[in-house]
Amino acid sequence: MLDNSALHKKVKSILYSLTGITLSENKDIMIANRLHKLKRDTKYSGDIEELLEAIEDGEYQMEFINSFTTNKTHFFREDFHFTDLINRVLPEFAKSGKDIKMYCSASSTGEEPYSMAMTVLEAQETLGKKINATILATDIDTNVLQYAANGIYRYSKSSKEFPQWIKPQKYFKRRVQKTLANEEILIKVKPELQKMVTFQVMNLNDPTYPYEKNYFDVIFCRNVLIYFSTPDQNKILKKLFNHLKMGGTLYLGHSENPHDLINYVQRIGQNIFIKTKELP
Ligand SMILES: C[S@@+](CC[C@H](N)C(=O)[O-])C[C@H]1O[C@@H](n2cnc3c(N)ncnc32)[C@H](O)[C@@H]1O
């Protein structure tokens, strides 16, 4: 029988091989809680050690991944990226009439890609021109993708989530339901927003990505690299970069770093990078 330390070592090794996520030291309480939840979700009748063996043999892998991802997000997180999108990127596409292809590479419960979509619709209205935008949103966690595709969120009027230039009632319908705790209500994304976003499951740790080279005009890769080791962050960044067009924009999370891409980009703002050169 494995002791706790050996059990946690096994969890870390399985998580790394399935997702590339590296769990740092002092995550014992988190691992214990998530293992407990995993056992409940899978309704596995044996003990945790047997469950981990079953996962290593290929069973319950989706449930394992879904239990061990951290999905914290909110609408217009790091809103200066959306300000850059509306002020600098989108006017070009409104002017040229060219399609804009955007990619949200760790979309969690959907707030980030829907914020991208609201920014496009807002730009369209301000500029008085149609913008043909598509947004691909991927994540490794199938539960959050399902949640995102449903597009139902809790909202409180006192929330500071939305910037001043976004009126949530333009983009969400109130669900007929009693007010929840803390004056919260349920809101549902309107169809015009929903139809701009396609959700798909994708593992950033896969050796290659199923997209054309130089396909995207904009890539959001925010608050996900932090879960990977520096060498693995570099690998992911390089794979993503191959699918970004020359002159396209890469947005990274506030504590993330472009590492080896630094000589191939121009930094134009807080973790905003324009592709200036192809990788060798
Ligand atoms: C903290 S959330 C960040 C969400 C959003 N990008 C933001 O900045 O608010 C991190 C997301 O990365 C996803 N993730 C973790 N490992 C991944 C992998 N190997 N491939 C794809 N997504 C992954 C998780 O499931 C989670 O939803």
PDB file of C-alpha atoms and ligand atoms in Angstrom:
ATOM      1  CA  MET A   1       0.000   0.000   0.000  1.00  0.00           C
ATOM      2  CA  LEU A   2       1.409   3.403  -1.022  1.00  0.00           C
ATOM      3  CA  ASP A   3       1.834   6.146   1.591  1.00  0.00           C
ATOM      4  CA  ASN A   4       0.457   9.638   0.908  1.00  0.00           C
ATOM      5  CA  SER A   5       3.710  10.955  -0.459  1.00  0.00           C
ATOM      6  CA  ALA A   6       4.036   8.084  -2.970  1.00  0.00           C
ATOM      7  CA  LEU A   7       0.358   8.407  -3.901  1.00  0.00           C
ATOM      8  CA  HIS A   8       0.774  12.135  -4.609  1.00  0.00           C
ATOM      9  CA  LYS A   9       3.928  11.428  -6.623  1.00  0.00           C
ATOM     10  CA  LYS A  10       1.899   9.028  -8.746  1.00  0.00           C
ATOM     11  CA  VAL A  11      -0.855  11.642  -9.248  1.00  0.00           C
ATOM     12  CA  LYS A  12       1.733  14.196 -10.391  1.00  0.00           C
ATOM     13  CA  SER A  13       3.281  11.728 -12.802  1.00  0.00           C
ATOM     14  CA  ILE A  14      -0.100  10.750 -14.339  1.00  0.00           C
ATOM     15  CA  LEU A  15      -1.151  14.400 -14.575  1.00  0.00           C
ATOM     16  CA  TYR A  16       2.099  15.315 -16.297  1.00  0.00           C
ATOM     17  CA  SER A  17       1.852  12.499 -18.814  1.00  0.00           C
ATOM     18  CA  LEU A  18      -1.796  13.276 -19.687  1.00  0.00           C
ATOM     19  CA  THR A  19      -1.704  17.089 -19.716  1.00  0.00           C
ATOM     20  CA  GLY A  20       1.858  18.402 -19.308  1.00  0.00           C
ATOM     21  CA  ILE A  21       0.749  20.181 -16.117  1.00  0.00           C
ATOM     22  CA  THR A  22       3.499  20.270 -13.473  1.00  0.00           C
ATOM     23  CA  LEU A  23       2.144  20.483  -9.933  1.00  0.00           C
ATOM     24  CA  SER A  24       4.507  22.333  -7.630  1.00  0.00           C
ATOM     25  CA  GLU A  25       5.465  21.199  -4.127  1.00  0.00           C
ATOM     26  CA  ASN A  26       3.086  21.986  -1.252  1.00  0.00           C
ATOM     27  CA  LYS A  27      -0.027  20.975  -3.187  1.00  0.00           C
ATOM     28  CA  ASP A  28      -0.824  18.107  -0.805  1.00  0.00           C
ATOM     29  CA  ILE A  29      -4.156  19.491   0.407  1.00  0.00           C
ATOM     30  CA  MET A  30      -5.253  20.317  -3.135  1.00  0.00           C
ATOM     31  CA  ILE A  31      -4.293  16.831  -4.374  1.00  0.00           C
ATOM     32  CA  ALA A  32      -6.115  15.158  -1.477  1.00  0.00           C
ATOM     33  CA  ASN A  33      -9.297  17.210  -2.120  1.00  0.00           C
ATOM     34  CA  ARG A  34      -9.275  16.560  -5.827  1.00  0.00           C
ATOM     35  CA  LEU A  35      -8.659  12.838  -5.389  1.00  0.00           C
ATOM     36  CA  HIS A  36     -11.623  12.743  -3.057  1.00  0.00           C
ATOM     37  CA  LYS A  37     -13.782  14.510  -5.664  1.00  0.00           C
ATOM     38  CA  LEU A  38     -12.496  12.210  -8.418  1.00  0.00           C
ATOM     39  CA  LYS A  39     -13.477   9.134  -6.425  1.00  0.00           C
ATOM     40  CA  ARG A  40     -16.953  10.612  -5.873  1.00  0.00           C
ATOM     41  CA  ASP A  41     -17.381  11.619  -9.558  1.00  0.00           C
ATOM     42  CA  THR A  42     -16.264   8.255 -10.913  1.00  0.00           C
ATOM     43  CA  LYS A  43     -18.233   6.355  -8.206  1.00  0.00           C
ATOM     44  CA  TYR A  44     -15.221   4.042  -8.150  1.00  0.00           C
ATOM     45  CA  SER A  45     -15.731   1.311  -5.593  1.00  0.00           C
ATOM     46  CA  GLY A  46     -12.080   0.390  -4.941  1.00  0.00           C
ATOM     47  CA  ASP A  47      -9.480   2.494  -3.134  1.00  0.00           C
ATOM     48  CA  ILE A  48      -7.588   5.481  -4.543  1.00  0.00           C
ATOM     49  CA  GLU A  49      -4.515   3.431  -5.375  1.00  0.00           C
ATOM     50  CA  GLU A  50      -6.574   1.037  -7.511  1.00  0.00           C
ATOM     51  CA  LEU A  51      -8.310   3.999  -9.145  1.00  0.00           C
ATOM     52  CA  LEU A  52      -4.925   5.473 -10.097  1.00  0.00           C
ATOM     53  CA  GLU A  53      -3.900   2.118 -11.554  1.00  0.00           C
ATOM     54  CA  ALA A  54      -7.112   2.044 -13.600  1.00  0.00           C
ATOM     55  CA  ILE A  55      -6.316   5.555 -14.873  1.00  0.00           C
ATOM     56  CA  GLU A  56      -2.813   4.429 -15.847  1.00  0.00           C
ATOM     57  CA  ASP A  57      -4.481   1.584 -17.766  1.00  0.00           C
ATOM     58  CA  GLY A  58      -6.553   4.107 -19.736  1.00  0.00           C
ATOM     59  CA  GLU A  59      -9.823   4.244 -17.771  1.00  0.00           C
ATOM     60  CA  TYR A  60     -11.346   7.419 -16.202  1.00  0.00           C
ATOM     61  CA  GLN A  61      -8.724   9.638 -17.845  1.00  0.00           C
ATOM     62  CA  MET A  62     -11.201  12.336 -18.816  1.00  0.00           C
ATOM     63  CA  GLU A  63     -12.555  12.464 -15.252  1.00  0.00           C
ATOM     64  CA  PHE A  64      -8.998  12.616 -13.900  1.00  0.00           C
ATOM     65  CA  ILE A  65      -8.066  15.530 -16.202  1.00  0.00           C
ATOM     66  CA  ASN A  66     -11.298  17.380 -15.411  1.00  0.00           C
ATOM     67  CA  SER A  67     -10.635  17.029 -11.672  1.00  0.00           C
ATOM     68  CA  PHE A  68      -7.090  18.338 -11.806  1.00  0.00           C
ATOM     69  CA  THR A  69      -7.411  21.428 -14.019  1.00  0.00           C
ATOM     70  CA  THR A  70      -7.784  24.863 -12.411  1.00  0.00           C
ATOM     71  CA  ASN A  71     -10.433  26.817 -14.272  1.00  0.00           C
ATOM     72  CA  LYS A  72     -10.495  30.238 -12.617  1.00  0.00           C
ATOM     73  CA  THR A  73     -11.551  32.915 -15.114  1.00  0.00           C
ATOM     74  CA  HIS A  74     -13.932  35.848 -15.511  1.00  0.00           C
ATOM     75  CA  PHE A  75     -15.331  38.130 -18.213  1.00  0.00           C
ATOM     76  CA  PHE A  76     -12.864  40.755 -19.487  1.00  0.00           C
ATOM     77  CA  ARG A  77     -10.043  39.472 -17.290  1.00  0.00           C
ATOM     78  CA  GLU A  78      -7.019  41.749 -17.855  1.00  0.00           C
ATOM     79  CA  ASP A  79      -9.284  44.074 -19.772  1.00  0.00           C
ATOM     80  CA  PHE A  80      -6.419  46.057 -21.354  1.00  0.00           C
ATOM     81  CA  HIS A  81      -6.096  43.195 -23.876  1.00  0.00           C
ATOM     82  CA  PHE A  82      -9.678  43.767 -25.022  1.00  0.00           C
ATOM     83  CA  THR A  83      -9.001  47.509 -25.179  1.00  0.00           C
ATOM     84  CA  ASP A  84      -6.050  46.781 -27.478  1.00  0.00           C
ATOM     85  CA  LEU A  85      -8.245  44.487 -29.576  1.00  0.00           C
ATOM     86  CA  ILE A  86     -10.940  47.129 -30.073  1.00  0.00           C
ATOM     87  CA  ASN A  87      -8.609  50.110 -30.533  1.00  0.00           C
ATOM     88  CA  ARG A  88      -5.787  48.665 -32.614  1.00  0.00           C
ATOM     89  CA  VAL A  89      -6.601  45.242 -34.120  1.00  0.00           C
ATOM     90  CA  LEU A  90     -10.274  45.303 -35.068  1.00  0.00           C
ATOM     91  CA  PRO A  91     -10.357  48.691 -36.897  1.00  0.00           C
ATOM     92  CA  GLU A  92      -7.856  47.269 -39.440  1.00  0.00           C
ATOM     93  CA  PHE A  93     -10.179  44.359 -40.215  1.00  0.00           C
ATOM     94  CA  ALA A  94     -13.236  46.604 -40.341  1.00  0.00           C
ATOM     95  CA  LYS A  95     -11.377  48.781 -42.872  1.00  0.00           C
ATOM     96  CA  SER A  96      -9.974  45.979 -45.057  1.00  0.00           C
ATOM     97  CA  GLY A  97     -13.071  43.775 -44.884  1.00  0.00           C
ATOM     98  CA  LYS A  98     -10.773  40.761 -44.381  1.00  0.00           C
ATOM     99  CA  ASP A  99     -11.906  37.878 -42.163  1.00  0.00           C
ATOM    100  CA  ILE A 100     -10.327  37.804 -38.718  1.00  0.00           C
ATOM    101  CA  LYS A 101      -9.574  34.411 -37.192  1.00  0.00           C
ATOM    102  CA  MET A 102      -9.102  34.389 -33.453  1.00  0.00           C
ATOM    103  CA  TYR A 103      -8.005  31.588 -31.169  1.00  0.00           C
ATOM    104  CA  CYS A 104      -8.562  31.275 -27.441  1.00  0.00           C
ATOM    105  CA  SER A 105      -6.279  28.423 -26.423  1.00  0.00           C
ATOM    106  CA  ALA A 106      -7.421  27.765 -22.821  1.00  0.00           C
ATOM    107  CA  SER A 107     -10.982  28.972 -22.775  1.00  0.00           C
ATOM    108  CA  SER A 108     -12.155  27.408 -19.500  1.00  0.00           C
ATOM    109  CA  THR A 109     -15.864  28.129 -18.857  1.00  0.00           C
ATOM    110  CA  GLY A 110     -16.113  30.506 -21.836  1.00  0.00           C
ATOM    111  CA  GLU A 111     -15.902  33.989 -20.312  1.00  0.00           C
ATOM    112  CA  GLU A 112     -12.706  34.772 -22.278  1.00  0.00           C
ATOM    113  CA  PRO A 113     -13.905  33.833 -25.809  1.00  0.00           C
ATOM    114  CA  TYR A 114     -17.313  35.468 -25.182  1.00  0.00           C
ATOM    115  CA  SER A 115     -15.460  38.625 -24.082  1.00  0.00           C
ATOM    116  CA  MET A 116     -13.569  38.471 -27.407  1.00  0.00           C
ATOM    117  CA  ALA A 117     -16.905  38.129 -29.248  1.00  0.00           C
ATOM    118  CA  MET A 118     -18.487  41.060 -27.365  1.00  0.00           C
ATOM    119  CA  THR A 119     -15.441  43.166 -28.249  1.00  0.00           C
ATOM    120  CA  VAL A 120     -15.930  42.354 -31.950  1.00  0.00           C
ATOM    121  CA  LEU A 121     -19.638  43.265 -31.861  1.00  0.00           C
ATOM    122  CA  GLU A 122     -18.849  46.469 -29.985  1.00  0.00           C
ATOM    123  CA  ALA A 123     -16.186  47.407 -32.582  1.00  0.00           C
ATOM    124  CA  GLN A 124     -18.624  46.698 -35.397  1.00  0.00           C
ATOM    125  CA  GLU A 125     -21.175  49.065 -33.879  1.00  0.00           C
ATOM    126  CA  THR A 126     -18.683  51.837 -33.117  1.00  0.00           C
ATOM    127  CA  LEU A 127     -17.033  51.662 -36.536  1.00  0.00           C
ATOM    128  CA  GLY A 128     -20.266  51.100 -38.433  1.00  0.00           C
ATOM    129  CA  LYS A 129     -18.681  48.281 -40.463  1.00  0.00           C
ATOM    130  CA  LYS A 130     -19.224  44.527 -40.529  1.00  0.00           C
ATOM    131  CA  ILE A 131     -16.343  42.461 -39.129  1.00  0.00           C
ATOM    132  CA  ASN A 132     -16.226  38.814 -40.199  1.00  0.00           C
ATOM    133  CA  ALA A 133     -14.829  37.186 -37.100  1.00  0.00           C
ATOM    134  CA  THR A 134     -14.552  33.563 -36.047  1.00  0.00           C
ATOM    135  CA  ILE A 135     -13.372  32.522 -32.616  1.00  0.00           C
ATOM    136  CA  LEU A 136     -12.075  29.031 -31.922  1.00  0.00           C
ATOM    137  CA  ALA A 137     -12.030  28.266 -28.195  1.00  0.00           C
ATOM    138  CA  THR A 138     -10.346  25.137 -26.873  1.00  0.00           C
ATOM    139  CA  ASP A 139      -9.591  23.567 -23.526  1.00  0.00           C
ATOM    140  CA  ILE A 140      -8.527  20.150 -22.278  1.00  0.00           C
ATOM    141  CA  ASP A 141     -11.341  19.992 -19.708  1.00  0.00           C
ATOM    142  CA  THR A 142     -14.570  18.638 -21.210  1.00  0.00           C
ATOM    143  CA  ASN A 143     -16.714  19.829 -18.257  1.00  0.00           C
ATOM    144  CA  VAL A 144     -15.785  23.475 -18.708  1.00  0.00           C
ATOM    145  CA  LEU A 145     -16.300  23.211 -22.477  1.00  0.00           C
ATOM    146  CA  GLN A 146     -19.829  21.919 -21.888  1.00  0.00           C
ATOM    147  CA  TYR A 147     -20.484  24.769 -19.440  1.00  0.00           C
ATOM    148  CA  ALA A 148     -19.123  27.300 -21.957  1.00  0.00           C
ATOM    149  CA  ALA A 149     -21.251  25.946 -24.799  1.00  0.00           C
ATOM    150  CA  ASN A 150     -24.377  26.273 -22.590  1.00  0.00           C
ATOM    151  CA  GLY A 151     -23.458  29.922 -22.015  1.00  0.00           C
ATOM    152  CA  ILE A 152     -25.297  30.407 -18.716  1.00  0.00           C
ATOM    153  CA  TYR A 153     -23.576  32.488 -16.036  1.00  0.00           C
ATOM    154  CA  ARG A 154     -24.221  34.018 -12.637  1.00  0.00           C
ATOM    155  CA  TYR A 155     -24.301  37.801 -12.683  1.00  0.00           C
ATOM    156  CA  SER A 156     -24.649  40.456 -10.048  1.00  0.00           C
ATOM    157  CA  LYS A 157     -25.374  44.120 -10.846  1.00  0.00           C
ATOM    158  CA  SER A 158     -22.742  45.156  -8.349  1.00  0.00           C
ATOM    159  CA  SER A 159     -20.102  43.080 -10.159  1.00  0.00           C
ATOM    160  CA  LYS A 160     -17.199  45.042 -11.634  1.00  0.00           C
ATOM    161  CA  GLU A 161     -16.474  42.280 -14.156  1.00  0.00           C
ATOM    162  CA  PHE A 162     -17.594  44.175 -17.260  1.00  0.00           C
ATOM    163  CA  PRO A 163     -15.743  47.324 -18.378  1.00  0.00           C
ATOM    164  CA  GLN A 164     -17.754  50.539 -18.713  1.00  0.00           C
ATOM    165  CA  TRP A 165     -17.932  50.223 -22.504  1.00  0.00           C
ATOM    166  CA  ILE A 166     -19.848  46.921 -22.288  1.00  0.00           C
ATOM    167  CA  LYS A 167     -23.524  46.829 -21.331  1.00  0.00           C
ATOM    168  CA  PRO A 168     -24.146  43.170 -20.363  1.00  0.00           C
ATOM    169  CA  GLN A 169     -27.878  43.434 -21.168  1.00  0.00           C
ATOM    170  CA  LYS A 170     -26.934  43.882 -24.863  1.00  0.00           C
ATOM    171  CA  TYR A 171     -25.266  40.473 -24.965  1.00  0.00           C
ATOM    172  CA  PHE A 172     -27.103  38.361 -22.373  1.00  0.00           C
ATOM    173  CA  LYS A 173     -30.711  37.449 -21.693  1.00  0.00           C
ATOM    174  CA  ARG A 174     -31.952  37.178 -18.144  1.00  0.00           C
ATOM    175  CA  ARG A 175     -33.064  33.632 -17.333  1.00  0.00           C
ATOM    176  CA  VAL A 176     -36.515  33.441 -15.806  1.00  0.00           C
ATOM    177  CA  GLN A 177     -35.502  32.427 -12.345  1.00  0.00           C
ATOM    178  CA  LYS A 178     -35.571  33.772  -8.838  1.00  0.00           C
ATOM    179  CA  THR A 179     -32.683  35.919  -7.656  1.00  0.00           C
ATOM    180  CA  LEU A 180     -29.976  33.706  -6.192  1.00  0.00           C
ATOM    181  CA  ALA A 181     -27.830  34.409  -3.144  1.00  0.00           C
ATOM    182  CA  ASN A 182     -25.978  37.771  -3.053  1.00  0.00           C
ATOM    183  CA  GLU A 183     -28.486  39.379  -5.482  1.00  0.00           C
ATOM    184  CA  GLU A 184     -27.130  37.199  -8.292  1.00  0.00           C
ATOM    185  CA  ILE A 185     -29.230  36.290 -11.322  1.00  0.00           C
ATOM    186  CA  LEU A 186     -28.629  33.806 -14.124  1.00  0.00           C
ATOM    187  CA  ILE A 187     -27.891  35.224 -17.562  1.00  0.00           C
ATOM    188  CA  LYS A 188     -27.591  33.460 -20.924  1.00  0.00           C
ATOM    189  CA  VAL A 189     -25.377  34.463 -23.821  1.00  0.00           C
ATOM    190  CA  LYS A 190     -27.444  35.732 -26.783  1.00  0.00           C
ATOM    191  CA  PRO A 191     -27.318  33.708 -30.045  1.00  0.00           C
ATOM    192  CA  GLU A 192     -25.378  36.369 -32.014  1.00  0.00           C
ATOM    193  CA  LEU A 193     -22.507  35.971 -29.555  1.00  0.00           C
ATOM    194  CA  GLN A 194     -22.812  32.210 -29.284  1.00  0.00           C
ATOM    195  CA  LYS A 195     -22.663  31.664 -33.042  1.00  0.00           C
ATOM    196  CA  MET A 196     -19.287  33.433 -33.292  1.00  0.00           C
ATOM    197  CA  VAL A 197     -17.576  30.956 -30.961  1.00  0.00           C
ATOM    198  CA  THR A 198     -16.769  27.283 -31.619  1.00  0.00           C
ATOM    199  CA  PHE A 199     -15.729  25.205 -28.623  1.00  0.00           C
ATOM    200  CA  GLN A 200     -13.488  22.158 -29.060  1.00  0.00           C
ATOM    201  CA  VAL A 201     -11.435  19.914 -26.842  1.00  0.00           C
ATOM    202  CA  MET A 202      -7.677  20.298 -27.388  1.00  0.00           C
ATOM    203  CA  ASN A 203      -4.593  19.430 -25.372  1.00  0.00           C
ATOM    204  CA  LEU A 204      -1.855  22.057 -25.582  1.00  0.00           C
ATOM    205  CA  ASN A 205       0.560  19.296 -24.645  1.00  0.00           C
ATOM    206  CA  ASP A 206      -0.106  17.394 -27.906  1.00  0.00           C
ATOM    207  CA  PRO A 207       3.007  17.204 -30.103  1.00  0.00           C
ATOM    208  CA  THR A 208       1.301  19.061 -32.956  1.00  0.00           C
ATOM    209  CA  TYR A 209      -1.850  21.153 -33.277  1.00  0.00           C
ATOM    210  CA  PRO A 210      -4.555  20.495 -35.895  1.00  0.00           C
ATOM    211  CA  TYR A 211      -4.426  23.980 -37.513  1.00  0.00           C
ATOM    212  CA  GLU A 212      -2.835  25.376 -40.648  1.00  0.00           C
ATOM    213  CA  LYS A 213       0.461  27.203 -40.370  1.00  0.00           C
ATOM    214  CA  ASN A 214       0.000  31.007 -40.052  1.00  0.00           C
ATOM    215  CA  TYR A 215      -3.760  30.584 -39.703  1.00  0.00           C
ATOM    216  CA  PHE A 216      -4.758  32.872 -36.803  1.00  0.00           C
ATOM    217  CA  ASP A 217      -4.675  36.667 -36.701  1.00  0.00           C
ATOM    218  CA  VAL A 218      -4.999  36.735 -32.920  1.00  0.00           C
ATOM    219  CA  ILE A 219      -4.092  34.176 -30.246  1.00  0.00           C
ATOM    220  CA  PHE A 220      -5.057  34.441 -26.588  1.00  0.00           C
ATOM    221  CA  CYS A 221      -2.931  32.146 -24.414  1.00  0.00           C
ATOM    222  CA  ARG A 222      -3.537  33.515 -20.954  1.00  0.00           C
ATOM    223  CA  ASN A 223      -3.148  32.113 -17.466  1.00  0.00           C
ATOM    224  CA  VAL A 224      -2.463  28.566 -18.639  1.00  0.00           C
ATOM    225  CA  LEU A 225       1.321  28.518 -19.246  1.00  0.00           C
ATOM    226  CA  ILE A 226       1.783  29.036 -15.493  1.00  0.00           C
ATOM    227  CA  TYR A 227       0.782  25.391 -14.968  1.00  0.00           C
ATOM    228  CA  PHE A 228       3.695  24.116 -17.081  1.00  0.00           C
ATOM    229  CA  SER A 229       7.462  23.932 -16.516  1.00  0.00           C
ATOM    230  CA  THR A 230       9.563  26.551 -18.355  1.00  0.00           C
ATOM    231  CA  PRO A 231      10.781  24.081 -21.053  1.00  0.00           C
ATOM    232  CA  ASP A 232       7.177  22.964 -21.645  1.00  0.00           C
ATOM    233  CA  GLN A 233       5.949  26.589 -21.766  1.00  0.00           C
ATOM    234  CA  ASN A 234       8.531  27.182 -24.482  1.00  0.00           C
ATOM    235  CA  LYS A 235       7.349  24.162 -26.462  1.00  0.00           C
ATOM    236  CA  ILE A 236       3.707  25.294 -26.290  1.00  0.00           C
ATOM    237  CA  LEU A 237       4.567  28.863 -27.234  1.00  0.00           C
ATOM    238  CA  LYS A 238       6.543  27.713 -30.266  1.00  0.00           C
ATOM    239  CA  LYS A 239       3.746  25.426 -31.456  1.00  0.00           C
ATOM    240  CA  LEU A 240       1.164  28.214 -31.073  1.00  0.00           C
ATOM    241  CA  PHE A 241       3.453  30.723 -32.760  1.00  0.00           C
ATOM    242  CA  ASN A 242       3.637  28.597 -35.926  1.00  0.00           C
ATOM    243  CA  HIS A 243      -0.122  29.032 -36.318  1.00  0.00           C
ATOM    244  CA  LEU A 244      -0.005  32.829 -35.848  1.00  0.00           C
ATOM    245  CA  LYS A 245       0.158  34.988 -38.987  1.00  0.00           C
ATOM    246  CA  MET A 246       3.020  37.393 -39.551  1.00  0.00           C
ATOM    247  CA  GLY A 247       1.872  40.667 -37.963  1.00  0.00           C
ATOM    248  CA  GLY A 248      -0.669  38.786 -35.838  1.00  0.00           C
ATOM    249  CA  THR A 249      -1.073  39.400 -32.111  1.00  0.00           C
ATOM    250  CA  LEU A 250      -0.315  37.082 -29.193  1.00  0.00           C
ATOM    251  CA  TYR A 251      -1.786  37.938 -25.787  1.00  0.00           C
ATOM    252  CA  LEU A 252      -0.256  36.269 -22.703  1.00  0.00           C
ATOM    253  CA  GLY A 253      -1.451  36.328 -19.082  1.00  0.00           C
ATOM    254  CA  HIS A 254      -0.097  38.924 -16.637  1.00  0.00           C
ATOM    255  CA  SER A 255       2.525  36.655 -15.058  1.00  0.00           C
ATOM    256  CA  GLU A 256       3.511  34.809 -18.228  1.00  0.00           C
ATOM    257  CA  ASN A 257       6.591  35.189 -20.370  1.00  0.00           C
ATOM    258  CA  PRO A 258       7.250  34.808 -24.127  1.00  0.00           C
ATOM    259  CA  HIS A 259      10.604  33.075 -23.354  1.00  0.00           C
ATOM    260  CA  ASP A 260      12.381  32.064 -26.619  1.00  0.00           C
ATOM    261  CA  LEU A 261       9.867  33.949 -28.783  1.00  0.00           C
ATOM    262  CA  ILE A 262      11.296  37.246 -27.571  1.00  0.00           C
ATOM    263  CA  ASN A 263      13.473  37.738 -30.683  1.00  0.00           C
ATOM    264  CA  TYR A 264      10.585  36.967 -33.019  1.00  0.00           C
ATOM    265  CA  VAL A 265       8.070  39.458 -31.643  1.00  0.00           C
ATOM    266  CA  GLN A 266       7.640  43.124 -30.931  1.00  0.00           C
ATOM    267  CA  ARG A 267       6.257  43.850 -27.470  1.00  0.00           C
ATOM    268  CA  ILE A 268       3.684  46.629 -27.818  1.00  0.00           C
ATOM    269  CA  GLY A 269       2.002  46.582 -24.418  1.00  0.00           C
ATOM    270  CA  GLN A 270       1.446  44.626 -21.249  1.00  0.00           C
ATOM    271  CA  ASN A 271       2.028  41.067 -22.478  1.00  0.00           C
ATOM    272  CA  ILE A 272       0.895  42.008 -25.994  1.00  0.00           C
ATOM    273  CA  PHE A 273       3.205  40.740 -28.740  1.00  0.00           C
ATOM    274  CA  ILE A 274       3.175  41.178 -32.520  1.00  0.00           C
ATOM    275  CA  LYS A 275       4.811  38.479 -34.645  1.00  0.00           C
ATOM    276  CA  THR A 276       7.685  40.005 -36.596  1.00  0.00           C
ATOM    277  CA  LYS A 277       9.686  36.945 -37.704  1.00  0.00           C
ATOM    278  CA  GLU A 278       9.118  33.256 -38.318  1.00  0.00           C
ATOM    279  CA  LEU A 279      10.868  30.831 -36.012  1.00  0.00           C
ATOM    280  CA  PRO A 280      13.770  29.028 -37.744  1.00  0.00           C
TER     281      PRO A 280
HETATM  282  C1  LIG B   1      -6.923  29.337 -15.058  1.00  0.00           C
HETATM  283  S1  LIG B   1      -7.785  28.855 -16.507  1.00  0.00           S
HETATM  284  C2  LIG B   1      -7.499  30.292 -17.527  1.00  0.00           C
HETATM  285  C3  LIG B   1      -8.713  30.638 -18.364  1.00  0.00           C
HETATM  286  C4  LIG B   1      -8.596  31.874 -19.240  1.00  0.00           C
HETATM  287  N1  LIG B   1      -7.595  31.692 -20.269  1.00  0.00           N
HETATM  288  C5  LIG B   1      -8.300  33.109 -18.419  1.00  0.00           C
HETATM  289  O1  LIG B   1      -7.208  33.671 -18.547  1.00  0.00           O
HETATM  290  O2  LIG B   1      -9.169  33.536 -17.644  1.00  0.00           O
HETATM  291  C6  LIG B   1      -6.675  27.635 -17.216  1.00  0.00           C
HETATM  292  C7  LIG B   1      -7.336  26.708 -18.214  1.00  0.00           C
HETATM  293  O3  LIG B   1      -6.319  25.979 -18.889  1.00  0.00           O
HETATM  294  C8  LIG B   1      -6.817  24.689 -19.164  1.00  0.00           C
HETATM  295  N2  LIG B   1      -5.685  23.765 -19.406  1.00  0.00           N
HETATM  296  C9  LIG B   1      -4.811  23.252 -18.515  1.00  0.00           C
HETATM  297  N3  LIG B   1      -3.964  22.395 -19.126  1.00  0.00           N
HETATM  298  C10 LIG B   1      -4.298  22.384 -20.430  1.00  0.00           C
HETATM  299  C11 LIG B   1      -3.789  21.689 -21.565  1.00  0.00           C
HETATM  300  N4  LIG B   1      -2.768  20.828 -21.479  1.00  0.00           N
HETATM  301  N5  LIG B   1      -4.376  21.911 -22.751  1.00  0.00           N
HETATM  302  C12 LIG B   1      -5.429  22.770 -22.869  1.00  0.00           C
HETATM  303  N6  LIG B   1      -5.952  23.451 -21.829  1.00  0.00           N
HETATM  304  C13 LIG B   1      -5.396  23.244 -20.618  1.00  0.00           C
HETATM  305  C14 LIG B   1      -7.604  24.336 -17.904  1.00  0.00           C
HETATM  306  O4  LIG B   1      -8.541  23.310 -18.129  1.00  0.00           O
HETATM  307  C15 LIG B   1      -8.251  25.674 -17.546  1.00  0.00           C
HETATM  308  O5  LIG B   1      -9.558  25.773 -18.035  1.00  0.00           O
END
